[in-house]
CSV table of C-alpha atoms in Angstrom, one decimal:
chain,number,residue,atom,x,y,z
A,560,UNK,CA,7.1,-1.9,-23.6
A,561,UNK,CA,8.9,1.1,-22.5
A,562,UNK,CA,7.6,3.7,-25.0
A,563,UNK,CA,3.9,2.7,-24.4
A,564,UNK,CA,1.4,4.3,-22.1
A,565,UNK,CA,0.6,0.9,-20.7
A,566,UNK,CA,3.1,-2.0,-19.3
A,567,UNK,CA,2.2,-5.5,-18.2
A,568,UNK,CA,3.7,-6.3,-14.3
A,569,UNK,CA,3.7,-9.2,-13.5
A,570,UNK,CA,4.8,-10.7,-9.9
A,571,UNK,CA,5.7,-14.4,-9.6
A,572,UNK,CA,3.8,-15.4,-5.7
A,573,UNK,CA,3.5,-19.0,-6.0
A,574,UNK,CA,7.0,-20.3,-5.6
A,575,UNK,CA,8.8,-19.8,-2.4
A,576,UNK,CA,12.7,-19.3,-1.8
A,577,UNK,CA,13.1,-23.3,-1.8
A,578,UNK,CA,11.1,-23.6,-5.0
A,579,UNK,CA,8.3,-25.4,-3.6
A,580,UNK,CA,4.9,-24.0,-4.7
A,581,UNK,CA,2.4,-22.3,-2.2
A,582,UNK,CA,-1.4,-22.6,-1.4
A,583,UNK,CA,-3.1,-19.5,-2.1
A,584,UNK,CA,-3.5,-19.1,1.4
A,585,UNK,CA,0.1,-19.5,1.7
A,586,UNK,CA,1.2,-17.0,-0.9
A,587,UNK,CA,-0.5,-14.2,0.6
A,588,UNK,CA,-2.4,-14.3,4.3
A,589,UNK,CA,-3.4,-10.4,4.2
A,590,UNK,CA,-4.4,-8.8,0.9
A,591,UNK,CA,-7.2,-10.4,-0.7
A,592,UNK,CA,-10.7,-9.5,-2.6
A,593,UNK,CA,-13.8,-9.0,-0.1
A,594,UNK,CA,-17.5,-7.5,-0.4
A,595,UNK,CA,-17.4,-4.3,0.7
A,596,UNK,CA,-20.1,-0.7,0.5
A,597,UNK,CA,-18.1,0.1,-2.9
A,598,UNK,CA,-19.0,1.3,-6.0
A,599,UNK,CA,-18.9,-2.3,-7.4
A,600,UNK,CA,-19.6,-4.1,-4.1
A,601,UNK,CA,-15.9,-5.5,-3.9
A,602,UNK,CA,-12.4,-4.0,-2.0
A,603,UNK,CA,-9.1,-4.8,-1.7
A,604,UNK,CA,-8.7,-5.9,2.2
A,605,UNK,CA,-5.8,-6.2,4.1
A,606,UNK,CA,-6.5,-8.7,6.9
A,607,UNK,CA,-6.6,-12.0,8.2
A,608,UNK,CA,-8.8,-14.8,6.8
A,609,UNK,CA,-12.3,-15.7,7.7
A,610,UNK,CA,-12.7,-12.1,10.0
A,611,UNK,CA,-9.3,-12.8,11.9
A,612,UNK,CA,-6.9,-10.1,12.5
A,613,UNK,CA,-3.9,-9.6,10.3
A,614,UNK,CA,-1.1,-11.1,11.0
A,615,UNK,CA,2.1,-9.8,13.1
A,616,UNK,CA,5.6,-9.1,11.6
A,617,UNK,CA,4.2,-8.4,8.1
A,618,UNK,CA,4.9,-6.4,5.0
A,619,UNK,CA,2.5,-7.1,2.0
A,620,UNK,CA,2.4,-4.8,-1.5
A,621,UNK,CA,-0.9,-4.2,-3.1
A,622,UNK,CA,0.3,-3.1,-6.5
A,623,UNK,CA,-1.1,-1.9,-10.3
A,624,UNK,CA,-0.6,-4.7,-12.8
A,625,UNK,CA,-0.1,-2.2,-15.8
A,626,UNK,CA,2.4,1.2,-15.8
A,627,UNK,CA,0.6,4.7,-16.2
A,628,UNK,CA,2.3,7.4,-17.5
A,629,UNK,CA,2.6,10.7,-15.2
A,630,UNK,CA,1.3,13.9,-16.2
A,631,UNK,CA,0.0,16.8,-14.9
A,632,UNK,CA,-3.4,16.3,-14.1
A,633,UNK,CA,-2.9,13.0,-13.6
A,634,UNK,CA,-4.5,11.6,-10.4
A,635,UNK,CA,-4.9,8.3,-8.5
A,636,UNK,CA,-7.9,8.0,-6.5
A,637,UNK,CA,-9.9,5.1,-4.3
A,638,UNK,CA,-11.9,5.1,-1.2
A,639,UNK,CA,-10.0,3.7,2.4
A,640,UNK,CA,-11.1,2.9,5.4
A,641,UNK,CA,-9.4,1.1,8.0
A,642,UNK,CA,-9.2,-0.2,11.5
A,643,UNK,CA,-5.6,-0.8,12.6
A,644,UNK,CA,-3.7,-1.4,15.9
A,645,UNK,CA,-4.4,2.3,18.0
A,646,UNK,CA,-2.5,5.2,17.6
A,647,UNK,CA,0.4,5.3,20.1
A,648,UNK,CA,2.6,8.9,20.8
A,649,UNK,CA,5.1,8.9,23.4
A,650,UNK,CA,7.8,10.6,22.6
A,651,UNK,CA,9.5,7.2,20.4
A,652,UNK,CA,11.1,7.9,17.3
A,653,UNK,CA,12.2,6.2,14.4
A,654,UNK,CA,15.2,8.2,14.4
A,655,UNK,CA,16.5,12.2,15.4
A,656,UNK,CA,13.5,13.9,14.7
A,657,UNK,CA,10.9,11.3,13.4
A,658,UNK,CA,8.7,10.8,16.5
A,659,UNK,CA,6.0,7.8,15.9
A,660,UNK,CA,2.2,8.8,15.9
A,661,UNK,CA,1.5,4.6,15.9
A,662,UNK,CA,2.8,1.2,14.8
A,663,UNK,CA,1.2,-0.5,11.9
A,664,UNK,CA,-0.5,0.5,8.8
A,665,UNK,CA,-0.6,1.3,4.7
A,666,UNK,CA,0.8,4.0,2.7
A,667,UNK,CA,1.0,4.8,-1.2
A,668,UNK,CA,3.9,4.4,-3.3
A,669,UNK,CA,4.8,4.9,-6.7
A,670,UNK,CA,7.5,3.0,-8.3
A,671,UNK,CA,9.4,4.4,-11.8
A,672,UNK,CA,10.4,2.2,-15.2
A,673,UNK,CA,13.1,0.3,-13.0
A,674,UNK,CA,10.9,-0.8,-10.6
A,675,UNK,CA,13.7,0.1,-7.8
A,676,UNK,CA,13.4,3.4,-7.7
A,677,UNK,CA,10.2,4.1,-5.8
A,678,UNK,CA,8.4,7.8,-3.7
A,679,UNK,CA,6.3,7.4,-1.0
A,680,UNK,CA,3.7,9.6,-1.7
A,681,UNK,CA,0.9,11.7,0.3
A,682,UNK,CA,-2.7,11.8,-0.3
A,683,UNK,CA,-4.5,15.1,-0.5
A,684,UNK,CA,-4.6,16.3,3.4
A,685,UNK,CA,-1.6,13.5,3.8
A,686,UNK,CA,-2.0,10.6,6.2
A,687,UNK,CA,-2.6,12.7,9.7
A,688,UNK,CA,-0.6,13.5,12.8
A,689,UNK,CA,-0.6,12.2,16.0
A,690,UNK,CA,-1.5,14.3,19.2
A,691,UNK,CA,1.6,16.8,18.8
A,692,UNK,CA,2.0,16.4,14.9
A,693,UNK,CA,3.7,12.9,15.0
A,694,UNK,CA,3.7,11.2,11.5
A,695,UNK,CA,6.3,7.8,11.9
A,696,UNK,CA,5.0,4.3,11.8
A,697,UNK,CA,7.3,2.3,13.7
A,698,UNK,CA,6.4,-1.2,11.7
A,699,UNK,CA,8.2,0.0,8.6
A,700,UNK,CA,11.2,0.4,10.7
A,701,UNK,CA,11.3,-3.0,12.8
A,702,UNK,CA,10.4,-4.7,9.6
A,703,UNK,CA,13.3,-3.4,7.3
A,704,UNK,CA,11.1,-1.5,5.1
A,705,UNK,CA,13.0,1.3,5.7
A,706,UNK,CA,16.3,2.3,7.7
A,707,UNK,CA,17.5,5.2,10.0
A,708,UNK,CA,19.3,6.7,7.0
A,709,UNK,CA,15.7,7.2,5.2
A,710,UNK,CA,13.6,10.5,5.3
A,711,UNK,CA,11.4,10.4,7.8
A,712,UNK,CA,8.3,11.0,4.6
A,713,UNK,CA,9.0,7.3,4.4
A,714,UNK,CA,7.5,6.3,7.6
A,715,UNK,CA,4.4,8.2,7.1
A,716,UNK,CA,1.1,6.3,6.7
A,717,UNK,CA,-2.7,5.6,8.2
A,718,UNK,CA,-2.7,3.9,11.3
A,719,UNK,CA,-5.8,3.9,13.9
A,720,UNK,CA,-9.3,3.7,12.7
A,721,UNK,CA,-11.6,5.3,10.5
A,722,UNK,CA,-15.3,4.9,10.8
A,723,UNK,CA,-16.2,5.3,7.1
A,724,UNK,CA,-14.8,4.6,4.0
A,725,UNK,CA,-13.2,7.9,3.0
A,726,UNK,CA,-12.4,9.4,-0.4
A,727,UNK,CA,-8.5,9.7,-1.4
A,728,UNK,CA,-6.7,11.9,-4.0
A,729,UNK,CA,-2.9,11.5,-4.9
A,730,UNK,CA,-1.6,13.8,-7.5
A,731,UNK,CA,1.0,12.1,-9.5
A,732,UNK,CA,1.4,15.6,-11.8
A,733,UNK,CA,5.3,15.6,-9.8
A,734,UNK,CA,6.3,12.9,-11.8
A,735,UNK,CA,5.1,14.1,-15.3
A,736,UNK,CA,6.5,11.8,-18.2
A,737,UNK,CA,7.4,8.7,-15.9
A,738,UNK,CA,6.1,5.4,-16.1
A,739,UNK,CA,4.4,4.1,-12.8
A,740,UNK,CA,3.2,1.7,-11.2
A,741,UNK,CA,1.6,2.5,-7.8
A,742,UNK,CA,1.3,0.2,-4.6
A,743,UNK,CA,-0.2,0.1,-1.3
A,744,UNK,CA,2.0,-1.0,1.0
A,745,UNK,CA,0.7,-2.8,4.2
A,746,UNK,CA,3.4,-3.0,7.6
A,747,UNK,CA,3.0,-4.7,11.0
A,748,UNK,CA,4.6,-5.1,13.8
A,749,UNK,CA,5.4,-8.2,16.3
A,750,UNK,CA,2.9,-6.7,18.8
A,751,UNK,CA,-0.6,-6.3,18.8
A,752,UNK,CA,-2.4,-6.4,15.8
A,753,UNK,CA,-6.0,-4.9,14.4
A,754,UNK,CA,-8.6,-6.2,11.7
A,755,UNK,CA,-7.1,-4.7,8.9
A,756,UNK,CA,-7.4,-1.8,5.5
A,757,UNK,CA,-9.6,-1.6,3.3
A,758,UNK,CA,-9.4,-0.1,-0.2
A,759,UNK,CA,-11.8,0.1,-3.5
A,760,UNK,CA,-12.9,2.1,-6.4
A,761,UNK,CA,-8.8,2.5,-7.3
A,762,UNK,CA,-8.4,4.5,-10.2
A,763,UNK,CA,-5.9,6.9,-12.5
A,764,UNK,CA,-7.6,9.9,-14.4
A,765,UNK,CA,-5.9,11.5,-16.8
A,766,UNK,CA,-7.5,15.1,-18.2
A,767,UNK,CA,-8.2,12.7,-21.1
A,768,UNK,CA,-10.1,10.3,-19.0
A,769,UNK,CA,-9.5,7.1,-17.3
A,770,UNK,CA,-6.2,4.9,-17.6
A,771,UNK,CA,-6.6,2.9,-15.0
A,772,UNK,CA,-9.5,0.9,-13.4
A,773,UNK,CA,-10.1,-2.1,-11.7
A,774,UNK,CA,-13.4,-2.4,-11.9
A,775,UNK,CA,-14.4,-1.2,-15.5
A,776,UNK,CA,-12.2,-4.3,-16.7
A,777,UNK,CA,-8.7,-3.6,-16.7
A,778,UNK,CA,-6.5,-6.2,-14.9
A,779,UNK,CA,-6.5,-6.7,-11.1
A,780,UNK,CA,-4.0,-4.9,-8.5
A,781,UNK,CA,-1.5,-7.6,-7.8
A,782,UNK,CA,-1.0,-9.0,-3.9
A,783,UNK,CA,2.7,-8.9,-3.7
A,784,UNK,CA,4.5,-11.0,-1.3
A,785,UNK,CA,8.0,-9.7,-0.2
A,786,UNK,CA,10.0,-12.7,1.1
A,787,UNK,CA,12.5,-10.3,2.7
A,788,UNK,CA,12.3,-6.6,3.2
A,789,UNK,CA,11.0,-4.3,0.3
A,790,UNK,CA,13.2,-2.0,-1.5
């Protein structure tokens, strides 16, 4: 598949490390499909079941089944909204230089042919800043998401609450000629926890139109269960 424009990913969930299958509910307690004020009336949610909060100590992928290729012009898009545990600012860092604006939350990655070699990216307007300019979640370091020896980019992210569902832009022109796949990446810590992210109307547009979309038929985004700590 490498040469074409489009890849099949697929993500084996329903077999845990001792080979023993899992319930749906097992395979994946926080992203799942919910109605939601969308374009199509359906999101992507990131949350516990039933209204509950999501769970603590968590990291959860939300990725594109298919590869897109990069090219300038090329954009993902979606609407967010999201009510997560409050922001937090005191002066914590993640390490030298990377104070935390908060705990848990989702950002965007994009991951090359490999599938190892992955950017964390920024929205248009990037994720905000705490009180003093604070950007770190502290959830993708207690989790093992990422280490001290990463760039503090890494532990960017949304955290807090939004009232509304917002509209996003990431530019993927940067990574012109690469085949990605693109994930949102959902981190929480041991301590208190929030009801959850949601996300819809995902899309890539190309200046040739649209390569990627959910809901005008293309495959579904792919819950993706990390049994230890992401790449």
């Amino acid at each position: 598949f490498k040469g074409s424009a489009r890849e099949i990913f697929v993500v084996q969930v329903n077999v845990d490390p001792e080979g023993e299958m899992l319930s749906e509910k097992d395979m994946d307690p926080v992203w799942h499909r919910t109605d939601c004020d969308s374009s199509d009336g359906k999101c992507w949610f990131a949350g516990g079941p039933d209204g509950a909060n999501y769970p603590p100590s968590s990291v959860r992928g939300l990725r594109s089944p298919i590869a897109v290729v990069a090219d300038i012009g090329v954009n993902l898009t979606f609407i967010a909204k999201w009510q997560m545990e409050p922001e937090f600012a005191d002066g914590t860092t993640v390490k030298p230089g990377c104070p935390i604006k908060g705990f848990d939350g989702v950002q965007v990655r994009v991951f090359m042919d490999d599938d190892e070699d992955f950017t964390v990216v920024q929205p248009d307007g990037g994720y905000g800043t705490g009180p003093s300019g604070e950007t770190a979640l502290y959830a993708f370091l207690s989790e093992g998401v990422y280490d001290a020896t990463a760039p503090c980019s890494n532990f960017d992210g949304w955290t807090d609450s939004s009232s509304v569902f917002k509209k996003f832009n990431v530019a993927l022109g940067a990574f012109a000629g690469e085949h990605l796949h693109f994930e949102f990446l959902f981190a929480s810590d041991a301590m208190l926890e929030g009801p959850g992210f949601w996300v819809g109307e995902i899309k890539v547009i190309g200046q040739g139109g649209v390569l990627y979309e959910e809901a005008g038929g293309d495959p579904a985004m792919v819950p993706y269960v990390y049994m230890a700590a992401p790449p």
